[in-house]
PDB file of C-alpha atoms in Angstrom:
ATOM      1  CA  LEU Y   1       0.002  -0.007   0.008  1.00 79.00           C
ATOM      2  CA  TYR Y   2       2.761   2.435   0.918  1.00 78.00           C
ATOM      3  CA  ILE Y   3       4.653   1.662  -2.267  1.00 80.00           C
ATOM      4  CA  ASN Y   4       1.576   1.974  -4.494  1.00 77.00           C
ATOM      5  CA  ARG Y   5       0.711   5.309  -2.882  1.00 80.00           C
ATOM      6  CA  LYS Y   6       4.343   6.422  -2.830  1.00 83.00           C
ATOM      7  CA  THR Y   7       4.114   7.441   0.778  1.00 82.00           C
ATOM      8  CA  ARG Y   8       6.022   6.398   3.923  1.00 87.00           C
ATOM      9  CA  ILE Y   9       8.463   4.422   1.814  1.00 87.00           C
ATOM     10  CA  ASP Y  10      10.952   4.171   4.685  1.00 86.00           C
ATOM     11  CA  LEU Y  11       8.283   2.381   6.742  1.00 84.00           C
ATOM     12  CA  ALA Y  12       7.527   0.095   3.793  1.00 85.00           C
ATOM     13  CA  VAL Y  13      11.201  -0.932   3.671  1.00 84.00           C
ATOM     14  CA  LYS Y  14      11.205  -1.687   7.404  1.00 86.00           C
ATOM     15  CA  LEU Y  15       8.074  -3.825   7.061  1.00 85.00           C
ATOM     16  CA  LEU Y  16       9.497  -5.641   4.059  1.00 84.00           C
ATOM     17  CA  ASP Y  17      12.747  -6.287   5.943  1.00 81.00           C
ATOM     18  CA  LYS Y  18      10.768  -7.806   8.787  1.00 83.00           C
ATOM     19  CA  ALA Y  19       8.823  -9.959   6.310  1.00 79.00           C
ATOM     20  CA  ALA Y  20      12.099 -11.067   4.746  1.00 76.00           C
ATOM     21  CA  ALA Y  21      13.457 -12.046   8.174  1.00 78.00           C
ATOM     22  CA  ILE Y  22      10.323 -14.046   8.956  1.00 75.00           C
ATOM     23  CA  TYR Y  23      10.433 -15.620   5.509  1.00 71.00           C
ATOM     24  CA  SER Y  24      14.044 -16.697   5.826  1.00 67.00           C
ATOM     25  CA  LYS Y  25      13.430 -18.050   9.334  1.00 60.00           C
ATOM     26  CA  ASP Y  26      10.331 -19.958   8.198  1.00 55.00           C
ATOM     27  CA  ARG Y  27      12.060 -21.249   5.069  1.00 54.00           C
ATOM     28  CA  VAL Y  28      14.451 -23.066   7.383  1.00 53.00           C
ATOM     29  CA  SER Y  29      11.544 -24.591   9.306  1.00 49.00           C
ATOM     30  CA  GLY Y  30       9.882 -25.663   6.061  1.00 49.00           C
ATOM     31  CA  ARG Y  31       6.765 -23.481   6.275  1.00 51.00           C
ATOM     32  CA  PRO Y  32       6.019 -22.218   2.751  1.00 52.00           C
ATOM     33  CA  HIS Y  33       5.541 -18.421   2.904  1.00 52.00           C
ATOM     34  CA  PHE Y  34       5.538 -16.421  -0.326  1.00 55.00           C
ATOM     35  CA  TYR Y  35       5.776 -19.659  -2.321  1.00 55.00           C
ATOM     36  CA  LYS Y  36       2.955 -18.500  -4.596  1.00 61.00           C
ATOM     37  CA  TRP Y  37       4.767 -15.239  -5.358  1.00 71.00           C
ATOM     38  CA  PRO Y  38       8.422 -15.926  -5.942  1.00 76.00           C
ATOM     39  CA  GLY Y  39      10.342 -12.699  -6.061  1.00 80.00           C
ATOM     40  CA  ARG Y  40       7.428 -10.617  -4.782  1.00 83.00           C
ATOM     41  CA  LEU Y  41       9.105  -9.475  -1.579  1.00 83.00           C
ATOM     42  CA  GLU Y  42      12.323  -8.565  -3.409  1.00 87.00           C
ATOM     43  CA  SER Y  43      10.342  -6.769  -6.101  1.00 88.00           C
ATOM     44  CA  LEU Y  44       8.466  -4.603  -3.609  1.00 88.00           C
ATOM     45  CA  ARG Y  45      11.561  -3.821  -1.597  1.00 88.00           C
ATOM     46  CA  GLY Y  46      13.518  -3.015  -4.793  1.00 90.00           C
ATOM     47  CA  GLN Y  47      10.782  -0.592  -5.834  1.00 89.00           C
ATOM     48  CA  ALA Y  48      10.868   1.055  -2.430  1.00 89.00           C
ATOM     49  CA  TYR Y  49      14.665   1.393  -2.520  1.00 90.00           C
ATOM     50  CA  LEU Y  50      14.378   2.906  -6.026  1.00 89.00           C
ATOM     51  CA  MET Y  51      11.918   5.499  -4.676  1.00 88.00           C
ATOM     52  CA  LEU Y  52      14.314   6.249  -1.804  1.00 89.00           C
ATOM     53  CA  GLY Y  53      17.214   6.636  -4.239  1.00 90.00           C
ATOM     54  CA  ASN Y  54      19.200   3.707  -2.788  1.00 92.00           C
ATOM     55  CA  LEU Y  55      20.258   2.333  -6.184  1.00 95.00           C
ATOM     56  CA  PRO Y  56      22.623  -0.452  -5.017  1.00 95.00           C
ATOM     57  CA  ALA Y  57      19.944  -1.937  -2.764  1.00 92.00           C
ATOM     58  CA  ALA Y  58      17.286  -1.472  -5.444  1.00 93.00           C
ATOM     59  CA  HIS Y  59      19.534  -3.206  -7.960  1.00 96.00           C
ATOM     60  CA  ALA Y  60      20.217  -6.160  -5.662  1.00 94.00           C
ATOM     61  CA  ASP Y  61      16.555  -6.738  -4.850  1.00 91.00           C
ATOM     62  CA  LEU Y  62      15.216  -6.141  -8.383  1.00 94.00           C
ATOM     63  CA  SER Y  63      17.899  -8.473  -9.832  1.00 94.00           C
ATOM     64  CA  ALA Y  64      16.863 -11.227  -7.390  1.00 91.00           C
ATOM     65  CA  ALA Y  65      13.192 -10.662  -8.229  1.00 91.00           C
ATOM     66  CA  ALA Y  66      13.938 -10.761 -11.993  1.00 93.00           C
ATOM     67  CA  LYS Y  67      15.576 -14.168 -11.580  1.00 92.00           C
ATOM     68  CA  ALA Y  68      12.400 -15.434  -9.888  1.00 88.00           C
ATOM     69  CA  LYS Y  69      10.046 -13.732 -12.351  1.00 88.00           C
ATOM     70  CA  PRO Y  70      11.807 -13.437 -15.699  1.00 88.00           C
ATOM     71  CA  ASP Y  71       8.606 -12.619 -17.572  1.00 87.00           C
ATOM     72  CA  ASP Y  72       7.448  -9.657 -15.473  1.00 89.00           C
ATOM     73  CA  SER Y  73       7.802  -6.677 -17.812  1.00 92.00           C
ATOM     74  CA  VAL Y  74       7.187  -4.048 -15.097  1.00 90.00           C
ATOM     75  CA  LEU Y  75       9.858  -5.558 -12.880  1.00 91.00           C
ATOM     76  CA  LEU Y  76      12.369  -5.823 -15.775  1.00 94.00           C
ATOM     77  CA  PHE Y  77      11.652  -2.217 -16.797  1.00 95.00           C
ATOM     78  CA  LYS Y  78      12.336  -0.990 -13.236  1.00 94.00           C
ATOM     79  CA  LEU Y  79      15.552  -3.023 -13.200  1.00 95.00           C
ATOM     80  CA  GLY Y  80      16.532  -1.311 -16.460  1.00 96.00           C
ATOM     81  CA  GLN Y  81      15.859   2.099 -14.911  1.00 95.00           C
ATOM     82  CA  VAL Y  82      18.075   1.309 -11.935  1.00 95.00           C
ATOM     83  CA  CYS Y  83      20.884   0.003 -14.132  1.00 96.00           C
ATOM     84  CA  GLU Y  84      20.676   3.092 -16.321  1.00 96.00           C
ATOM     85  CA  LYS Y  85      20.745   5.417 -13.300  1.00 94.00           C
ATOM     86  CA  MET Y  86      23.797   3.536 -12.021  1.00 95.00           C
ATOM     87  CA  GLY Y  87      25.522   4.067 -15.358  1.00 95.00           C
ATOM     88  CA  ASP Y  88      25.472   0.392 -16.412  1.00 95.00           C
ATOM     89  CA  THR Y  89      24.036   0.895 -19.883  1.00 95.00           C
ATOM     90  CA  SER Y  90      24.725  -2.648 -21.113  1.00 95.00           C
ATOM     91  CA  GLN Y  91      22.671  -4.151 -18.280  1.00 96.00           C
ATOM     92  CA  ALA Y  92      20.007  -1.469 -18.730  1.00 96.00           C
ATOM     93  CA  LEU Y  93      19.724  -2.409 -22.412  1.00 97.00           C
ATOM     94  CA  LYS Y  94      19.417  -6.115 -21.511  1.00 96.00           C
ATOM     95  CA  ALA Y  95      16.668  -5.393 -18.955  1.00 96.00           C
ATOM     96  CA  TYR Y  96      14.783  -3.016 -21.311  1.00 97.00           C
ATOM     97  CA  LEU Y  97      14.992  -5.524 -24.166  1.00 96.00           C
ATOM     98  CA  ALA Y  98      13.728  -8.299 -21.906  1.00 95.00           C
ATOM     99  CA  ALA Y  99      10.885  -6.077 -20.702  1.00 95.00           C
ATOM    100  CA  ALA Y 100       9.932  -5.005 -24.233  1.00 95.00           C
ATOM    101  CA  SER Y 101       9.846  -8.575 -25.527  1.00 93.00           C
ATOM    102  CA  VAL Y 102       7.815 -10.234 -22.772  1.00 88.00           C
ATOM    103  CA  PRO Y 103       4.480 -11.585 -24.042  1.00 78.00           C
ATOM    104  CA  TYR Y 104       1.514  -9.321 -23.330  1.00 78.00           C
ATOM    105  CA  VAL Y 105       3.433  -6.155 -22.495  1.00 81.00           C
ATOM    106  CA  ASP Y 106       0.762  -3.547 -21.828  1.00 83.00           C
ATOM    107  CA  SER Y 107       3.054  -0.534 -21.856  1.00 90.00           C
ATOM    108  CA  SER Y 108       5.185   1.056 -24.553  1.00 93.00           C
ATOM    109  CA  ALA Y 109       7.654   2.390 -21.947  1.00 95.00           C
ATOM    110  CA  PRO Y 110      10.096  -0.574 -22.143  1.00 95.00           C
ATOM    111  CA  ARG Y 111      10.236  -0.376 -25.948  1.00 96.00           C
ATOM    112  CA  GLU Y 112      10.717   3.410 -25.890  1.00 96.00           C
ATOM    113  CA  ALA Y 113      13.440   3.154 -23.188  1.00 96.00           C
ATOM    114  CA  TYR Y 114      15.257   0.459 -25.185  1.00 97.00           C
ATOM    115  CA  GLN Y 115      15.039   2.497 -28.407  1.00 97.00           C
ATOM    116  CA  ARG Y 116      16.249   5.671 -26.666  1.00 97.00           C
ATOM    117  CA  LEU Y 117      19.234   4.045 -24.964  1.00 96.00           C
ATOM    118  CA  PHE Y 118      20.088   1.944 -28.061  1.00 96.00           C
ATOM    119  CA  VAL Y 119      20.268   5.050 -30.226  1.00 96.00           C
ATOM    120  CA  ALA Y 120      22.031   7.112 -27.489  1.00 96.00           C
ATOM    121  CA  GLN Y 121      24.748   4.444 -27.276  1.00 95.00           C
ATOM    122  CA  LYS Y 122      25.163   4.681 -31.082  1.00 96.00           C
ATOM    123  CA  LEU Y 123      24.309   1.010 -31.551  1.00 96.00           C
ATOM    124  CA  GLY Y 124      22.028   1.739 -34.470  1.00 96.00           C
ATOM    125  CA  SER Y 125      18.757   3.415 -35.440  1.00 96.00           C
ATOM    126  CA  VAL Y 126      15.300   3.138 -33.913  1.00 96.00           C
ATOM    127  CA  GLN Y 127      14.482   0.671 -36.684  1.00 97.00           C
ATOM    128  CA  ASP Y 128      17.503  -1.458 -35.682  1.00 96.00           C
ATOM    129  CA  ALA Y 129      16.289  -1.445 -32.076  1.00 96.00           C
ATOM    130  CA  ASP Y 130      12.806  -2.463 -33.186  1.00 96.00           C
ATOM    131  CA  GLN Y 131      14.328  -5.304 -35.235  1.00 97.00           C
ATOM    132  CA  ARG Y 132      16.149  -6.605 -32.135  1.00 96.00           C
ATOM    133  CA  ILE Y 133      12.920  -6.410 -30.127  1.00 95.00           C
ATOM    134  CA  SER Y 134      11.005  -8.267 -32.881  1.00 94.00           C
ATOM    135  CA  THR Y 135      13.683 -10.935 -33.043  1.00 95.00           C
ATOM    136  CA  ARG Y 136      13.516 -11.439 -29.257  1.00 94.00           C
ATOM    137  CA  ILE Y 137       9.717 -11.585 -29.362  1.00 92.00           C
ATOM    138  CA  ALA Y 138       9.929 -14.292 -32.054  1.00 92.00           C
ATOM    139  CA  GLU Y 139      12.406 -16.266 -29.934  1.00 92.00           C
ATOM    140  CA  ASN Y 140      10.170 -16.008 -26.899  1.00 87.00           C
ATOM    141  CA  THR Y 141       7.165 -17.096 -28.956  1.00 87.00           C
ATOM    142  CA  ARG Y 142       9.010 -20.135 -30.310  1.00 90.00           C
ATOM    143  CA  ARG Y 143      10.173 -21.056 -26.805  1.00 87.00           C
ATOM    144  CA  ALA Y 144       6.616 -20.738 -25.440  1.00 84.00           C
ATOM    145  CA  ALA Y 145       5.187 -22.778 -28.336  1.00 86.00           C
ATOM    146  CA  ALA Y 146       7.755 -25.549 -27.754  1.00 88.00           C
ATOM    147  CA  ALA Y 147       6.810 -25.680 -24.042  1.00 85.00           C
ATOM    148  CA  TYR Y 148       3.052 -25.784 -24.778  1.00 82.00           C
ATOM    149  CA  THR Y 149       1.239 -28.992 -24.036  1.00 83.00           C
ATOM    150  CA  PRO Y 150      -2.141 -29.138 -25.717  1.00 80.00           C
ATOM    151  CA  VAL Y 151      -5.176 -30.261 -23.801  1.00 75.00           C
ATOM    152  CA  PRO Y 152      -6.645 -33.420 -25.319  1.00 77.00           C
ATOM    153  CA  TYR Y 153      -9.967 -32.770 -27.064  1.00 76.00           C
ATOM    154  CA  GLY Y 154     -12.758 -35.226 -27.653  1.00 76.00           C
ATOM    155  CA  LEU Y 155     -11.925 -37.484 -24.722  1.00 77.00           C
ATOM    156  CA  PRO Y 156     -14.537 -38.387 -22.128  1.00 75.00           C
ATOM    157  CA  ALA Y 157     -14.551 -36.297 -18.955  1.00 76.00           C
ATOM    158  CA  PRO Y 158     -12.904 -37.824 -15.913  1.00 79.00           C
ATOM    159  CA  LYS Y 159     -15.250 -39.558 -13.522  1.00 86.00           C
ATOM    160  CA  PHE Y 160     -16.866 -37.100 -11.123  1.00 86.00           C
ATOM    161  CA  VAL Y 161     -19.657 -36.822  -8.584  1.00 88.00           C
ATOM    162  CA  PHE Y 162     -20.866 -33.479  -7.242  1.00 86.00           C
ATOM    163  CA  THR Y 163     -23.707 -32.194  -5.132  1.00 86.00           C
ATOM    164  CA  ASP Y 164     -25.413 -29.193  -6.702  1.00 80.00           C
ATOM    165  CA  LEU Y 165     -26.829 -26.202  -4.812  1.00 81.00           C
ATOM    166  CA  ALA Y 166     -30.177 -27.936  -4.447  1.00 89.00           C
ATOM    167  CA  GLY Y 167     -28.482 -30.892  -2.712  1.00 89.00           C
ATOM    168  CA  LYS Y 168     -28.963 -33.240  -5.713  1.00 89.00           C
ATOM    169  CA  GLN Y 169     -26.111 -35.484  -6.841  1.00 89.00           C
ATOM    170  CA  PHE Y 170     -24.720 -34.874 -10.291  1.00 87.00           C
ATOM    171  CA  ASP Y 171     -22.279 -37.268 -12.009  1.00 89.00           C
ATOM    172  CA  ASN Y 172     -20.970 -38.427 -15.387  1.00 86.00           C
ATOM    173  CA  GLN Y 173     -24.041 -40.494 -16.092  1.00 86.00           C
ATOM    174  CA  THR Y 174     -26.379 -37.558 -15.456  1.00 84.00           C
ATOM    175  CA  ALA Y 175     -24.356 -35.370 -17.851  1.00 84.00           C
ATOM    176  CA  ARG Y 176     -23.851 -38.027 -20.556  1.00 83.00           C
ATOM    177  CA  GLY Y 177     -24.856 -36.758 -24.008  1.00 83.00           C
ATOM    178  CA  LYS Y 178     -25.719 -33.249 -22.772  1.00 84.00           C
ATOM    179  CA  PRO Y 179     -23.635 -30.100 -23.065  1.00 84.00           C
ATOM    180  CA  THR Y 180     -22.467 -29.503 -19.515  1.00 82.00           C
ATOM    181  CA  LEU Y 181     -20.671 -26.589 -17.893  1.00 80.00           C
ATOM    182  CA  LEU Y 182     -19.199 -27.061 -14.420  1.00 76.00           C
ATOM    183  CA  THR Y 183     -18.419 -23.891 -12.471  1.00 77.00           C
ATOM    184  CA  PHE Y 184     -16.255 -24.115  -9.368  1.00 74.00           C
ATOM    185  CA  TRP Y 185     -16.580 -21.355  -6.829  1.00 74.00           C
ATOM    186  CA  SER Y 186     -16.193 -20.734  -3.157  1.00 67.00           C
ATOM    187  CA  PRO Y 187     -18.191 -18.327  -1.023  1.00 64.00           C
ATOM    188  CA  GLY Y 188     -15.261 -17.972   1.397  1.00 55.00           C
TER     189      GLY Y 188
END
């Protein structure tokens, strides 16, 4: 909340440090905290350090988060900003390129940052930068397509038995030959 509202960032860092301490202690005991969001804690703390101007700490946390979440374009873009502010243009270019070529990027900022820095470093034109981004997008698309496992179509549904909201049992036999849609939800 503090980070999103850009207020009390110093308190946000303290809270995130406490969470990191708890997480590292519980990781030893085997309790799975933050397992659903790898890199989340580091990402938040890195953003907070960036707002505070602590670039080395921001770089360390954002780099760790990027390893855990290599397809997060917002995270990669922020890492590029930190690298650029630290004067590491080669790492900034890598981060901006990675951010611009992630599937479903909803911002033009990574592309524009990559183009700007690419041209400023005299590596080529805006068109050359766009070509590199397009090449990386094609590589990422091929990699994703190779990892895709299609869901079998036309096979019978697995055996199931449910109780509907009226308390009536519903199973494969009841649904046989009828178009059926099962919706799973939880009121809690």
